[in-house]
Coordinates of C-alpha atoms in Angstrom, one line a residue:
X1 CA 12.5 -34.8 17.3
X2 CA 11.8 -38.3 15.8
X3 CA 10.3 -38.9 12.4
X4 CA 7.0 -39.9 14.1
X5 CA 6.6 -36.6 16.0
X6 CA 7.7 -34.7 13.0
X7 CA 5.0 -36.3 10.9
X8 CA 2.4 -35.8 13.6
X9 CA 3.0 -32.0 13.7
X10 CA 2.9 -32.1 9.8
X11 CA -0.7 -33.6 10.2
X12 CA -1.6 -31.0 12.7
X13 CA -1.3 -28.5 9.8
X14 CA -2.8 -30.4 6.9
X15 CA -5.5 -32.5 8.6
X16 CA -7.8 -29.7 9.9
X17 CA -7.8 -28.3 6.3
X18 CA -8.8 -31.5 4.4
X19 CA -10.9 -32.5 7.1
X20 CA -13.1 -29.7 6.3
X21 CA -13.2 -30.5 2.5
X22 CA -14.0 -34.3 3.3
X23 CA -16.7 -32.9 5.7
X24 CA -18.2 -31.0 2.8
X25 CA -18.3 -34.3 0.7
X26 CA -20.1 -36.0 3.7
X27 CA -22.7 -33.4 4.4
X28 CA -23.6 -33.2 0.6
X29 CA -24.1 -37.0 0.5
X30 CA -26.1 -37.0 3.7
X31 CA -28.4 -34.2 2.0
X32 CA -27.7 -31.7 4.9
X33 CA -26.4 -29.2 2.3
X34 CA -27.4 -28.7 -1.2
X35 CA -26.6 -27.0 -4.4
X36 CA -28.4 -24.0 -3.4
X37 CA -26.5 -23.7 0.0
X38 CA -23.2 -24.1 -1.9
X39 CA -23.9 -21.5 -4.4
X40 CA -25.0 -19.1 -1.8
X41 CA -22.1 -19.9 0.7
X42 CA -19.6 -19.5 -2.1
X43 CA -20.8 -16.4 -3.3
X44 CA -20.9 -15.1 0.4
X45 CA -17.1 -16.1 0.9
X46 CA -15.9 -14.7 -2.4
X47 CA -17.8 -11.4 -2.1
X48 CA -17.7 -10.8 1.5
X49 CA -15.9 -13.1 4.2
X50 CA -12.8 -13.9 2.3
X51 CA -12.2 -10.1 1.5
X52 CA -12.7 -9.2 5.2
X53 CA -10.4 -11.8 6.1
X54 CA -7.7 -10.4 3.8
X55 CA -8.4 -6.9 4.8
X56 CA -8.1 -7.7 8.5
X57 CA -4.9 -9.7 8.1
X58 CA -3.2 -6.9 6.2
X59 CA -4.5 -4.4 8.6
X60 CA -2.8 -6.1 11.6
X61 CA 0.3 -6.9 9.6
X62 CA 3.8 -5.4 10.0
X63 CA 4.1 -4.2 6.2
X64 CA 7.9 -4.4 6.5
X65 CA 7.5 -8.0 7.1
X66 CA 4.3 -9.0 5.0
X67 CA 5.5 -7.0 1.9
X68 CA 8.2 -9.0 0.9
X69 CA 9.2 -7.7 -2.6
X70 CA 11.9 -10.6 -3.5
X71 CA 9.1 -13.2 -2.3
X72 CA 6.6 -11.5 -4.5
X73 CA 8.8 -11.3 -7.4
X74 CA 9.9 -14.8 -7.3
X75 CA 6.4 -16.0 -7.0
X76 CA 5.3 -14.1 -10.0
X77 CA 8.3 -15.4 -12.0
X78 CA 7.6 -18.9 -10.8
X79 CA 3.9 -18.6 -11.8
X80 CA 5.0 -17.7 -15.3
X81 CA 7.5 -20.5 -15.4
X82 CA 4.9 -23.0 -14.5
X83 CA 2.6 -21.8 -17.0
X84 CA 5.1 -21.9 -19.9
X85 CA 6.3 -25.4 -18.7
X86 CA 3.0 -26.8 -18.9
X87 CA 2.4 -25.3 -22.2
X88 CA 5.6 -26.6 -23.6
X89 CA 4.7 -30.1 -22.3
X90 CA 1.2 -29.9 -23.5
X91 CA 2.3 -29.0 -27.1
X92 CA 4.1 -32.4 -27.4
X93 CA 1.7 -34.7 -25.2
X94 CA -1.8 -33.2 -25.2
X95 CA -4.5 -33.4 -28.1
X96 CA -4.9 -29.7 -29.4
X97 CA -8.4 -29.1 -28.2
X98 CA -7.6 -30.2 -24.7
X99 CA -4.4 -28.2 -24.3
X100 CA -5.8 -25.0 -22.9
X101 CA -7.7 -26.9 -20.2
X102 CA -4.9 -29.1 -19.3
X103 CA -2.6 -26.1 -18.9
X104 CA -4.9 -24.0 -16.8
X105 CA -5.6 -27.0 -14.7
X106 CA -1.7 -27.5 -14.3
X107 CA -0.8 -24.0 -13.2
X108 CA -3.8 -22.4 -11.6
X109 CA -3.9 -23.0 -7.8
X110 CA -6.6 -22.5 -5.2
X111 CA -4.2 -20.1 -3.4
X112 CA -7.0 -17.9 -2.1
X113 CA -8.7 -20.7 0.0
X114 CA -6.7 -23.8 0.3
X115 CA -3.3 -21.9 0.1
X116 CA -4.4 -19.3 2.9
X117 CA -6.0 -21.8 5.1
X118 CA -2.7 -23.8 5.1
X119 CA -0.5 -20.8 5.6
X120 CA -2.6 -19.7 8.5
X121 CA -2.4 -23.1 10.2
X122 CA 1.4 -23.1 9.6
X123 CA 2.4 -19.7 10.2
X124 CA -0.5 -17.8 11.9
X125 CA -0.6 -14.1 11.2
X126 CA 2.4 -14.0 8.9
X127 CA 1.0 -16.8 6.7
X128 CA -2.2 -14.8 6.4
X129 CA -0.9 -11.2 5.5
X130 CA 2.1 -12.4 3.4
X131 CA -0.2 -14.9 1.8
X132 CA -2.8 -12.3 1.1
X133 CA -0.4 -10.2 -0.8
X134 CA 0.6 -13.3 -3.0
X135 CA -3.0 -13.9 -3.5
X136 CA -3.7 -10.4 -4.9
X137 CA -0.6 -10.8 -7.1
X138 CA -1.7 -14.2 -8.4
X139 CA -5.3 -13.4 -9.2
X140 CA -4.3 -10.8 -11.7
X141 CA -1.8 -13.3 -13.2
X142 CA -4.2 -16.4 -13.2
X143 CA -7.0 -14.6 -14.8
X144 CA -4.9 -13.1 -17.6
X145 CA -3.0 -15.9 -18.3
X146 CA -6.1 -18.5 -18.2
X147 CA -8.2 -16.3 -20.7
X148 CA -5.0 -16.2 -23.1
X149 CA -4.6 -19.9 -23.1
X150 CA -8.2 -21.1 -23.2
X151 CA -8.8 -18.6 -26.1
X152 CA -5.7 -19.9 -27.9
X153 CA -6.9 -23.5 -28.3
X154 CA -10.9 -22.8 -28.2
X155 CA -12.2 -22.3 -31.5
X156 CA -14.0 -19.1 -32.1
X157 CA -12.8 -17.4 -29.1
X158 CA -10.5 -14.3 -28.8
X159 CA -8.7 -12.9 -26.0
X160 CA -10.7 -9.8 -24.8
X161 CA -8.4 -7.8 -22.6
X162 CA -10.9 -5.4 -22.1
X163 CA -13.0 -7.9 -20.3
X164 CA -9.9 -9.4 -18.4
X165 CA -8.9 -6.0 -16.9
X166 CA -12.5 -5.3 -15.8
X167 CA -12.9 -8.6 -14.1
X168 CA -9.4 -8.0 -12.2
X169 CA -10.4 -4.4 -11.4
X170 CA -13.7 -5.7 -10.0
X171 CA -12.2 -8.8 -8.0
X172 CA -13.3 -8.5 -4.3
X173 CA -10.2 -9.9 -3.3
X174 CA -7.9 -7.4 -5.2
X175 CA -10.0 -4.5 -3.8
X176 CA -9.5 -5.7 -0.4
X177 CA -5.8 -5.6 -0.7
X178 CA -5.7 -2.2 -2.1
X179 CA -8.0 -0.9 0.3
X180 CA -5.9 -2.4 3.3
X181 CA -2.6 -1.4 2.2
X182 CA -3.1 2.5 3.4
X183 CA -4.3 1.4 6.8
X184 CA -1.2 -0.8 7.1
X185 CA 1.3 1.8 5.4
X186 CA 0.2 4.8 7.6
X187 CA -0.7 2.6 10.9
X188 CA -4.5 3.8 10.8
X189 CA -6.2 2.0 13.6
X190 CA -9.9 1.0 13.3
X191 CA -12.3 0.9 16.6
X192 CA -11.9 -2.1 18.4
X193 CA -15.5 -3.1 18.0
X194 CA -15.1 -2.9 14.2
X195 CA -11.9 -5.2 14.6
X196 CA -13.9 -7.8 16.6
X197 CA -16.9 -7.7 14.6
X198 CA -14.8 -8.1 11.6
X199 CA -12.9 -11.1 13.3
X200 CA -16.2 -13.0 13.8
X201 CA -17.3 -12.5 10.1
X202 CA -13.9 -13.4 8.8
X203 CA -14.0 -16.6 10.8
X204 CA -16.6 -17.8 8.8
X205 CA -14.3 -17.9 5.7
X206 CA -12.0 -20.9 5.9
X207 CA -14.3 -23.5 7.2
X208 CA -17.1 -22.6 5.0
X209 CA -15.2 -22.2 1.9
X210 CA -13.6 -25.6 2.4
X211 CA -16.8 -27.1 3.1
X212 CA -18.2 -25.8 -0.1
X213 CA -15.0 -27.1 -2.1
X214 CA -15.9 -30.6 -0.7
X215 CA -19.6 -30.2 -1.5
X216 CA -18.9 -29.3 -5.2
X217 CA -16.5 -32.3 -5.6
X218 CA -17.9 -35.0 -7.9
X219 CA -16.1 -38.0 -6.5
X220 CA -18.0 -40.3 -9.3
X221 CA -16.8 -38.3 -11.9
X222 CA -13.2 -39.4 -11.3
X223 CA -14.3 -42.8 -12.4
X224 CA -14.4 -41.7 -16.0
X225 CA -10.8 -42.3 -16.7
X226 CA -9.2 -39.4 -18.4
X227 CA -5.5 -39.4 -19.0
X228 CA -5.3 -35.7 -19.8
X229 CA -7.0 -35.0 -16.3
X230 CA -4.7 -37.4 -14.5
X231 CA -1.7 -35.7 -16.3
X232 CA -2.6 -32.2 -15.5
X233 CA -3.1 -33.2 -12.0
X234 CA 0.2 -34.8 -11.5
X235 CA 1.8 -32.0 -13.2
X236 CA 0.0 -29.5 -10.7
X237 CA 0.4 -31.5 -7.4
X238 CA 4.1 -33.0 -8.0
X239 CA 6.0 -31.9 -10.9
X240 CA 5.4 -28.2 -10.8
X241 CA 5.8 -27.8 -6.9
X242 CA 8.8 -29.9 -6.6
X243 CA 10.7 -27.7 -9.5
X244 CA 9.4 -24.3 -8.2
X245 CA 10.4 -25.2 -4.4
X246 CA 13.6 -26.4 -5.3
X247 CA 14.4 -23.1 -7.5
X248 CA 13.2 -21.1 -4.6
X249 CA 15.6 -22.9 -2.1
X250 CA 18.5 -22.7 -4.6
X251 CA 17.8 -19.0 -4.8
X252 CA 18.3 -18.7 -1.0
X253 CA 14.6 -18.7 0.2
X254 CA 14.2 -20.6 3.4
X255 CA 12.0 -21.2 6.5
X256 CA 8.6 -19.0 6.5
X257 CA 9.3 -17.8 3.1
X258 CA 10.0 -21.1 1.3
X259 CA 7.3 -23.0 3.4
X260 CA 4.7 -20.3 2.2
X261 CA 5.9 -20.6 -1.5
X262 CA 5.5 -24.2 -1.3
X263 CA 2.0 -24.2 0.1
X264 CA 0.8 -21.9 -2.7
X265 CA 2.6 -23.9 -5.5
X266 CA 1.1 -27.1 -4.0
X267 CA -2.5 -25.8 -3.8
X268 CA -5.0 -27.9 -6.0
X269 CA -6.4 -26.5 -9.2
X270 CA -8.9 -23.5 -8.5
X271 CA -12.6 -23.9 -8.6
X272 CA -12.7 -20.9 -10.8
X273 CA -10.9 -22.8 -13.7
X274 CA -14.1 -24.7 -14.2
X275 CA -16.2 -21.6 -14.4
X276 CA -13.9 -20.3 -16.9
X277 CA -13.8 -23.3 -19.1
X278 CA -17.4 -23.5 -19.3
X279 CA -18.0 -19.9 -20.0
X280 CA -15.7 -20.3 -22.9
X281 CA -17.5 -23.4 -24.3
X282 CA -14.7 -25.6 -23.4
X283 CA -14.7 -29.4 -22.1
X284 CA -16.1 -28.4 -18.7
X285 CA -16.0 -32.2 -17.5
X286 CA -12.3 -32.4 -18.1
X287 CA -12.0 -29.2 -16.0
X288 CA -14.1 -30.6 -13.4
X289 CA -12.1 -33.9 -13.2
X290 CA -8.9 -32.0 -12.8
X291 CA -10.3 -30.0 -9.8
X292 CA -11.6 -33.2 -8.2
X293 CA -8.5 -35.2 -8.3
X294 CA -5.9 -32.3 -7.5
X295 CA -8.1 -31.7 -4.4
X296 CA -8.2 -35.2 -3.3
X297 CA -4.4 -35.6 -4.2
X298 CA -3.7 -32.6 -2.0
X299 CA -4.4 -34.2 1.3
X300 CA -1.3 -36.5 0.6
X301 CA 0.9 -34.5 -1.6
X302 CA 0.8 -31.3 0.6
X303 CA 1.3 -33.5 3.9
X304 CA 4.3 -35.4 2.3
X305 CA 5.6 -32.2 1.0
X306 CA 5.8 -30.3 4.3
X307 CA 7.0 -33.3 5.9
X308 CA 9.9 -33.6 3.5
X309 CA 10.8 -29.9 3.7
X310 CA 10.9 -30.1 7.6
X311 CA 12.8 -33.4 7.4
X312 CA 15.3 -31.6 5.0
X313 CA 15.3 -28.5 7.5
X314 CA 14.3 -26.2 4.9
X315 CA 11.3 -24.8 6.6

């Protein structure tokens, strides 16, 4: 396979995902969808269709393949490593008041939507099932670490661990993982009509979620130059994925495992980071800029990353 064919196959994975994001931008500009639609659709995805997608992907999965303990342990360790690398860098380069937002933007990825969409496009059922377990794991870590770091640098805020644990326990994505595991572990089958209906409903998830991501992006806000937002975005989309993926390769991860890890490491900053910053009275505009910049960067950085990994023969 020559370089042109390899790059074309890489685009087959990334272009469908980011086309949906840019479609969301276009539909919002045309006035065909508005904030009310985006708010309702996003809630539907988070509370219903995405949990259904995760549940079904795990019910169909071979747990001996999807439940990859070394992969999950490395992903958890790498997430902690990214968090502390970002924190260490921020201590030397970022103004005190903006450190928490910078750090959250640099380590908290949109694994539940963009990561899963790319994993499904690249690895099919394996990407969805193994990726769903990683999503369940990382949601716990993202919520706990984000509240901790934002409270550390936000005046008048304290880390409310009771609230954190409650939000984690009530998270629909985590609930869907926990409910699905017994079905997978004991090979409990569901009626065919239930699976088919669930597939119809779950198929709404990725296109609808990606369109909503595009519709919420404020491209004009990027014009408000912010060195902190740009620095956090480069850390999120370039520095940390390169370091983490290289570390995974050194430790022996390859093929589907390494590809899945890269896609999750390289996912743009999660939209939930904006909600959390706003709720804690932080600089919401900075958080929004980081989300916008990383989402737009992702279409290039992830494509080039997958191409490079395939060129090296690592995935």
